[in-house]
Amino acid sequence: MCRVLSPSPSVTDEVSKLLRQKYDEVLREPLPDSLLALLKKLEMDTVALSDRERPKKATSQ
């Protein structure tokens, strides 16, 4: 039967520290232009849909 060994607490702590550092680095990276363009398009589409669903005001004649 195969026995699974757990890493020592110091190894676990070091891996956790390195993963947190890498995650923080990734969070500081700028978003790619293609993703920014997609987010802008989605925002504009959402505003357009919202405007279409808004009830029309009655105009006085």
CSV table of C-alpha atoms in Angstrom, one decimal:
chain,number,residue,atom,x,y,z
A,1,MET,CA,0.0,0.0,0.0
A,2,CYS,CA,1.3,3.5,-0.9
A,3,ARG,CA,1.7,5.9,2.0
A,4,VAL,CA,1.1,9.7,1.3
A,5,LEU,CA,3.6,11.9,3.1
A,6,SER,CA,2.6,15.4,4.2
A,7,PRO,CA,5.1,18.2,3.7
A,8,SER,CA,6.6,19.7,6.9
A,9,PRO,CA,5.1,22.9,8.2
A,10,SER,CA,8.1,24.9,7.1
A,11,VAL,CA,7.7,23.7,3.6
A,12,THR,CA,4.0,24.4,3.6
A,13,ASP,CA,4.7,27.9,5.0
A,14,GLU,CA,7.3,28.6,2.3
A,15,VAL,CA,5.0,27.4,-0.5
A,16,SER,CA,2.2,29.6,0.9
A,17,LYS,CA,4.5,32.6,1.1
A,18,LEU,CA,5.6,32.2,-2.5
A,19,LEU,CA,2.1,31.7,-3.8
A,20,ARG,CA,1.0,34.9,-2.0
A,21,GLN,CA,3.9,36.8,-3.6
A,22,LYS,CA,3.1,35.5,-7.0
A,23,TYR,CA,-0.7,36.3,-6.6
A,24,ASP,CA,0.2,39.8,-5.5
A,25,GLU,CA,2.4,40.2,-8.6
A,26,VAL,CA,-0.4,39.1,-10.9
A,27,LEU,CA,-2.8,41.5,-9.2
A,28,ARG,CA,-0.5,44.4,-10.0
A,29,GLU,CA,-0.2,43.5,-13.7
A,30,PRO,CA,-2.2,45.7,-16.1
A,31,LEU,CA,-5.1,44.2,-17.9
A,32,PRO,CA,-4.5,43.3,-21.5
A,33,ASP,CA,-5.9,45.8,-24.1
A,34,SER,CA,-8.2,43.2,-25.5
A,35,LEU,CA,-9.8,42.6,-22.1
A,36,LEU,CA,-10.2,46.3,-21.5
A,37,ALA,CA,-11.9,46.7,-24.9
A,38,LEU,CA,-14.2,43.8,-24.1
A,39,LEU,CA,-15.1,45.3,-20.7
A,40,LYS,CA,-15.8,48.7,-22.4
A,41,LYS,CA,-18.1,47.0,-25.0
A,42,LEU,CA,-20.0,45.1,-22.3
A,43,GLU,CA,-20.5,48.3,-20.3
A,44,MET,CA,-21.8,50.1,-23.4
A,45,ASP,CA,-24.1,47.2,-24.3
A,46,THR,CA,-25.4,47.2,-20.7
A,47,VAL,CA,-26.2,50.9,-20.8
A,48,ALA,CA,-27.9,50.6,-24.2
A,49,LEU,CA,-30.1,47.7,-22.9
A,50,SER,CA,-30.9,49.7,-19.8
A,51,ASP,CA,-31.9,52.7,-21.9
A,52,ARG,CA,-34.2,50.6,-24.1
A,53,GLU,CA,-35.9,49.0,-21.1
A,54,ARG,CA,-36.6,52.3,-19.4
A,55,PRO,CA,-40.2,53.4,-19.8
A,56,LYS,CA,-40.7,56.2,-22.2
A,57,LYS,CA,-41.9,59.5,-20.7
A,58,ALA,CA,-45.2,60.8,-22.0
A,59,THR,CA,-44.8,63.9,-24.1
A,60,SER,CA,-47.3,66.7,-23.8
A,61,GLN,CA,-48.9,68.0,-27.0
